[in-house]
């Protein structure tokens, strides 16, 4: 499925009133439009900017999937149309239309939109209206407007490409968003949850609110994991993703990598997302003899999905034999690779239990792990970490 995005940036930002169009202002160290582009780029293979080429190209240099900028039009609708026309040769299945003035695309928004397109030709994020609504004339309230069923329409808005192109070709004018063109044609537009963090930079105060959201320090979270597997003859011994020469391996449903299992549980624990058994039930035959590396890649993916990153992980293997220390550098390198982090964030060490207990008697290996992850607490955004 080919997904394209149109990033419209041809507006002049008259309400904001800066010396330049608001989408080129710096926010949390980057141009506003670049935040929007980076959030889209992780989900689409084609990114079509619309507006004045020179400032857009300067702001977006190096963003993945970037197509040559095309000029916009007098209205937002004209600008979207220019982007659609430029995408025709690529024949995308889905197109997302996004305002360059919206630097935050909350996490999960794009997945929800594309999922909704299976049922409907269009889908938009909508934030429910919390305040009581009034109509007023010359400073006097004339009416209270029932807010039930009212939503604030945000972007990105998602469409089946040919449907949106058809809607734009229908000759309707005056649309302030793209969904309204489908609505006018009697086509279904689904609503997925919008967010108050998805602010459209319009007035100077919005820049202050966005700066506050985007520079908020992440919250450190800690998780612990513990696991035990008993020795079994005739199986390979895999510890922290590394094959360790030994006269016996560990018994277990998967490859019984006790170190990775403890580490996964520590990560799921830090995220408060259950444990390894919840994500990979031992009752499922799929995980029999499975390489535990895939469990750890999944756990790392959960950190990423929450917009977070791993600060550090510390794994302790508990056994009398084999000797772990000679293999520790290889284990550290492998775990770092699977987690997609610097080796300096990972520690693997070992201890014996002075020949006491089941590990002391050589009946099996135990492992414990502690991790610290940094998760943006209030803003869960596609942008985080990029
Ligand atoms: N936009 C566009 N072409 C236009 C008008 C608007 O591409 N002719 C884009 C803007 O750049 C922005 C988005 O549409 O990313 C939403 O528009 P709006 O917030 O109204 O931005 P501006 O038109 O720039 O602001 P203002 O209305 O205050 O002038
Ligand atoms: Mg405008």
XYZ file of C-alpha atoms and ligand atoms in Angstrom:
416
model
C 0.000 0.000 0.000
C 1.542 3.270 -1.112
C 0.893 6.191 1.245
C 1.694 9.767 0.241
C 1.383 12.952 2.235
C 0.766 16.505 1.103
C 2.268 19.105 3.413
C 0.613 22.426 2.714
C 2.720 25.453 3.510
C 1.614 28.151 1.109
C -0.169 30.304 3.682
C 1.189 33.674 4.745
C 0.247 33.544 8.438
C -1.563 36.875 8.602
C -3.228 36.144 11.950
C 0.119 35.294 13.520
C 1.701 38.433 12.125
C 5.387 37.454 12.279
C 7.865 38.820 9.740
C 7.638 35.481 7.889
C 5.009 32.770 7.389
C 4.524 31.001 10.743
C 5.459 27.559 9.397
C 9.098 28.680 9.087
C 9.418 29.948 12.674
C 11.734 28.001 14.970
C 10.097 25.768 17.554
C 12.100 23.530 19.933
C 15.185 24.047 17.762
C 13.658 23.286 14.359
C 11.365 25.009 11.866
C 7.685 24.294 12.604
C 7.267 22.709 9.161
C 10.186 20.333 9.782
C 8.502 18.912 12.890
C 5.416 18.219 10.788
C 7.450 16.689 7.950
C 9.457 14.383 10.225
C 6.291 13.161 11.931
C 4.785 12.301 8.519
C 7.976 10.843 7.039
C 7.953 7.836 9.374
C 4.586 6.759 7.916
C 4.661 7.670 4.235
C 6.913 6.890 1.301
C 6.167 10.132 -0.577
C 6.080 13.599 0.933
C 4.820 16.421 -1.279
C 5.427 19.935 0.082
C 3.345 22.782 -1.318
C 4.380 26.428 -1.127
C 7.396 28.617 -1.775
C 10.291 26.337 -2.724
C 13.296 28.185 -1.273
C 12.295 28.355 2.414
C 10.612 24.933 2.291
C 13.655 23.225 0.776
C 15.923 24.879 3.335
C 13.709 23.750 6.221
C 13.176 20.194 5.001
C 16.652 19.244 3.724
C 17.288 15.544 4.290
C 13.734 14.514 5.244
C 12.944 11.050 3.846
C 10.704 10.633 0.803
C 10.735 14.310 -0.094
C 9.405 15.248 -3.551
C 10.223 18.556 -5.274
C 8.171 21.387 -3.782
C 5.274 22.642 -5.897
C 3.762 26.122 -5.726
C 0.544 26.621 -3.774
C -2.561 28.597 -4.607
C -4.608 31.490 -3.318
C -6.652 29.313 -0.959
C -5.866 26.253 1.141
C -8.033 24.205 -1.203
C -6.019 25.396 -4.227
C -2.797 24.442 -2.467
C -4.036 20.921 -1.706
C -5.139 20.576 -5.317
C -1.631 21.492 -6.514
C -0.208 18.767 -4.282
C -2.718 16.202 -5.536
C -1.912 16.994 -9.154
C 1.803 16.558 -8.472
C 1.143 13.131 -6.925
C -0.904 11.754 -9.839
C 2.122 10.144 -11.587
C 2.921 8.197 -8.394
C -0.634 6.805 -8.122
C -0.628 6.463 -4.318
C -3.408 4.422 -2.691
C -3.770 6.753 0.271
C -3.034 10.428 0.690
C -2.678 12.310 3.966
C -3.229 16.060 3.842
C -1.483 17.925 6.633
C -1.073 21.571 7.635
C 2.572 22.606 7.911
C 1.393 24.793 10.799
C 0.643 21.671 12.913
C 4.008 20.510 14.246
C 2.625 17.779 16.537
C 0.977 14.644 15.161
C -0.014 12.718 18.291
C 1.153 9.101 18.437
C -1.280 6.608 16.965
C -3.153 9.185 14.878
C -1.889 8.059 11.490
C -2.378 4.353 12.281
C -5.972 5.079 13.357
C -6.631 7.082 10.172
C -5.275 4.470 7.778
C -7.172 1.732 9.634
C -10.397 3.745 9.287
C -9.841 4.006 5.512
C -10.571 0.281 5.201
C -14.232 1.131 5.857
C -14.545 4.739 4.672
C -13.009 6.725 1.804
C -12.022 9.524 4.207
C -10.994 9.807 7.855
C -10.068 12.754 10.061
C -8.872 13.296 13.630
C -11.554 15.109 15.625
C -11.184 16.502 19.132
C -14.385 16.714 21.158
C -15.483 20.180 22.209
C -15.161 20.572 25.988
C -16.381 24.131 26.532
C -19.997 25.209 26.392
C -20.546 26.948 23.082
C -22.178 30.342 22.679
C -23.176 32.387 19.700
C -22.783 36.108 20.275
C -23.384 39.352 18.415
C -21.786 42.676 19.345
C -20.614 41.317 22.710
C -24.002 39.873 23.723
C -24.778 36.161 23.864
C -27.611 35.321 21.537
C -27.669 31.568 21.866
C -26.150 28.514 23.552
C -25.173 26.023 20.893
C -25.556 22.372 21.965
C -22.082 20.873 21.817
C -23.143 17.213 21.755
C -21.678 15.531 18.702
C -19.430 18.479 17.830
C -15.753 17.933 17.024
C -12.855 20.176 16.090
C -11.436 18.897 12.787
C -7.670 18.515 12.735
C -5.074 17.248 10.270
C -3.634 15.004 8.953
C -6.804 14.042 7.131
C -6.605 10.757 5.247
C -8.275 9.753 2.010
C -8.247 7.171 -0.681
C -6.254 9.103 -3.249
C -8.604 8.766 -6.212
C -11.611 9.748 -4.072
C -9.987 12.972 -2.860
C -8.799 13.818 -6.358
C -12.345 13.332 -7.644
C -13.754 15.499 -4.846
C -11.306 18.304 -5.668
C -12.229 18.055 -9.355
C -15.941 18.361 -8.574
C -15.819 22.172 -8.765
C -16.908 22.929 -5.190
C -15.181 25.936 -3.660
C -14.792 27.484 -0.224
C -13.775 24.338 1.657
C -11.582 24.995 4.707
C -10.653 21.342 4.987
C -10.622 18.361 2.634
C -13.164 16.214 4.444
C -15.852 18.791 3.694
C -15.426 18.127 -0.032
C -16.235 14.438 0.543
C -19.134 15.328 2.826
C -20.579 17.570 0.090
C -20.382 14.648 -2.317
C -22.243 12.414 0.144
C -19.187 10.258 0.883
C -18.487 8.836 4.332
C -15.828 10.478 6.486
C -14.852 8.614 9.644
C -13.671 10.382 12.787
C -10.759 9.056 14.889
C -9.656 10.559 18.226
C -7.965 13.945 17.891
C -5.851 15.563 20.585
C -5.392 18.921 22.291
C -1.656 18.568 21.578
C -2.376 18.793 17.836
C -2.292 22.590 17.906
C -2.515 24.562 14.672
C -0.079 27.430 15.076
C -2.329 30.423 14.432
C -1.605 33.154 17.018
C 1.617 34.012 18.910
C 0.275 32.361 22.099
C 0.131 29.036 20.246
C 3.888 29.133 19.771
C 4.379 29.439 23.534
C 2.007 26.512 24.199
C 3.730 24.372 21.560
C 7.195 25.229 22.873
C 6.030 24.170 26.329
C 4.649 20.856 25.060
C 7.597 20.004 22.855
C 10.369 20.807 25.295
C 8.806 19.107 28.286
C 11.402 16.815 29.869
C 10.529 13.120 29.545
C 9.618 11.130 32.646
C 12.078 8.437 33.654
C 10.435 5.076 34.315
C 12.064 1.982 35.782
C 11.232 -1.701 35.294
C 12.627 -4.933 36.692
C 12.584 -8.446 35.274
C 13.500 -11.856 36.648
C 13.604 -15.258 34.980
C 14.858 -18.792 35.615
C 15.394 -21.727 33.262
C 16.704 -25.137 34.233
C 19.544 -26.893 32.457
C 18.720 -29.567 29.917
C 21.207 -31.748 28.085
C 21.308 -31.715 24.310
C 20.210 -28.107 23.815
C 22.350 -25.157 22.782
C 22.965 -22.508 25.450
C 21.869 -19.027 24.329
C 22.374 -16.144 26.756
C 21.657 -12.486 25.947
C 21.435 -13.358 22.265
C 24.833 -15.104 22.166
C 25.509 -18.823 21.705
C 27.739 -19.840 24.632
C 29.712 -23.112 24.372
C 28.661 -25.356 27.267
C 27.912 -29.024 27.914
C 24.175 -28.319 28.310
C 21.578 -25.724 27.354
C 18.453 -24.391 29.035
C 15.020 -25.972 28.914
C 12.142 -23.840 27.748
C 9.513 -23.220 25.161
C 11.535 -20.726 23.110
C 15.351 -20.809 22.910
C 15.167 -20.256 26.707
C 17.390 -17.165 26.630
C 16.930 -16.321 30.274
C 18.821 -13.012 29.971
C 16.644 -11.663 27.158
C 13.487 -12.849 28.910
C 14.380 -10.939 32.088
C 15.275 -7.889 30.004
C 11.980 -7.978 28.067
C 10.018 -8.201 31.304
C 11.941 -5.229 32.679
C 10.993 -3.184 29.596
C 7.333 -4.244 29.660
C 7.348 -3.488 33.373
C 8.762 0.005 32.869
C 6.005 0.687 30.330
C 3.362 -0.964 32.553
C 2.498 -3.189 29.584
C 2.339 -6.588 31.251
C 5.014 -9.210 30.682
C 6.534 -11.404 28.015
C 3.866 -14.088 28.481
C 1.150 -11.604 27.642
C 2.786 -10.569 24.370
C 4.041 -14.058 23.398
C 1.812 -16.675 25.079
C 3.716 -19.971 25.629
C 0.479 -21.733 24.597
C 1.094 -20.599 21.016
C 3.140 -23.073 19.003
C 4.666 -20.163 17.020
C 7.053 -19.375 19.878
C 8.355 -22.936 20.280
C 12.165 -22.788 19.964
C 11.753 -19.168 18.859
C 14.814 -16.948 18.761
C 14.236 -14.690 21.768
C 15.794 -11.848 19.782
C 12.358 -11.185 18.298
C 10.875 -10.734 21.782
C 13.458 -8.061 22.541
C 12.890 -6.318 19.209
C 9.182 -6.247 20.083
C 9.880 -4.761 23.515
C 12.105 -2.101 21.919
C 9.270 -1.370 19.485
C 6.924 -0.767 22.420
C 9.305 1.875 23.794
C 9.373 3.533 20.385
C 5.586 3.330 20.076
C 5.294 5.276 23.321
C 7.609 7.948 21.880
C 10.271 7.010 24.400
C 13.843 5.804 24.476
C 15.904 3.446 26.583
C 18.190 5.262 29.018
C 20.009 2.109 30.167
C 19.635 -1.586 30.868
C 21.531 -3.715 33.369
C 21.329 -7.520 33.189
C 22.767 -9.879 35.818
C 23.148 -13.576 34.988
C 23.275 -15.829 38.023
C 25.078 -19.180 37.661
C 28.204 -21.078 38.720
C 29.009 -22.202 35.180
C 29.627 -21.359 32.381
C 31.856 -18.326 32.963
C 29.972 -15.309 31.593
C 32.612 -12.561 31.679
C 34.475 -13.656 28.512
C 31.165 -13.460 26.586
C 29.867 -10.257 28.153
C 31.186 -7.875 25.440
C 29.503 -9.943 22.695
C 26.268 -10.057 24.713
C 26.333 -6.308 25.252
C 26.924 -5.707 21.541
C 24.073 -8.050 20.573
C 21.567 -6.575 23.038
C 22.488 -3.045 21.939
C 21.955 -4.043 18.315
C 18.546 -5.579 19.020
C 17.469 -2.573 21.078
C 18.842 -0.073 18.573
C 20.907 1.803 21.164
C 24.550 2.537 21.914
C 26.443 -0.281 23.622
C 27.308 2.223 26.355
C 23.689 2.036 27.548
C 23.827 -1.730 28.153
C 25.470 -3.707 30.937
C 25.731 -7.490 31.235
C 27.386 -8.915 34.322
C 27.286 -12.167 36.245
C 27.480 -13.544 39.733
C 27.465 -16.923 41.450
C 25.458 -17.723 44.565
C 28.446 -19.253 46.383
C 27.221 -22.744 45.486
C 24.003 -22.115 47.434
C 20.528 -22.774 46.115
C 19.472 -24.097 42.702
C 21.938 -21.968 40.773
C 24.656 -22.995 43.230
C 23.878 -26.653 42.626
C 24.104 -26.029 38.885
C 20.477 -26.888 38.211
C 19.782 -23.835 36.087
C 20.473 -20.187 35.374
C 18.643 -17.173 36.764
C 18.709 -13.651 35.360
C 17.558 -10.313 36.590
C 17.328 -7.060 34.695
C 16.669 -3.425 35.456
C 15.917 -0.827 32.809
C 15.255 2.860 32.757
C 13.212 4.329 29.920
C 12.428 7.961 29.183
C 8.837 8.501 28.119
C 7.235 11.803 27.177
C 4.486 11.963 29.768
C 1.984 14.475 28.455
C 2.854 14.586 24.820
C 2.794 11.212 23.152
C 3.756 12.235 19.681
C 5.105 10.835 16.469
C 7.651 13.621 16.697
C 9.147 12.567 19.995
C 12.684 11.317 19.780
C 13.136 12.353 16.180
N -2.267 27.122 3.362
C -1.835 26.898 2.072
N -2.255 27.696 1.058
C -3.081 28.715 1.296
C -3.534 28.964 2.600
C -3.122 28.147 3.631
O -1.060 25.969 1.857
N -3.429 29.481 0.277
C -1.798 26.263 4.450
C -1.053 27.031 5.533
O 0.311 27.218 5.179
C -1.248 26.166 6.745
C -2.590 25.485 6.487
O -2.887 25.709 5.127
O -0.245 25.186 6.875
C -3.687 25.991 7.390
O -3.961 27.343 7.094
P -3.918 28.552 8.118
O -3.694 28.053 9.483
O -5.085 29.414 7.834
O -2.533 29.291 7.712
P -2.342 30.697 7.036
O -3.300 30.861 5.925
O -0.890 30.795 6.707
O -2.651 31.692 8.233
P -3.653 32.948 8.206
O -5.009 32.373 7.819
O -3.599 33.501 9.574
O -3.116 33.872 7.167
Mg -5.494 30.890 6.334
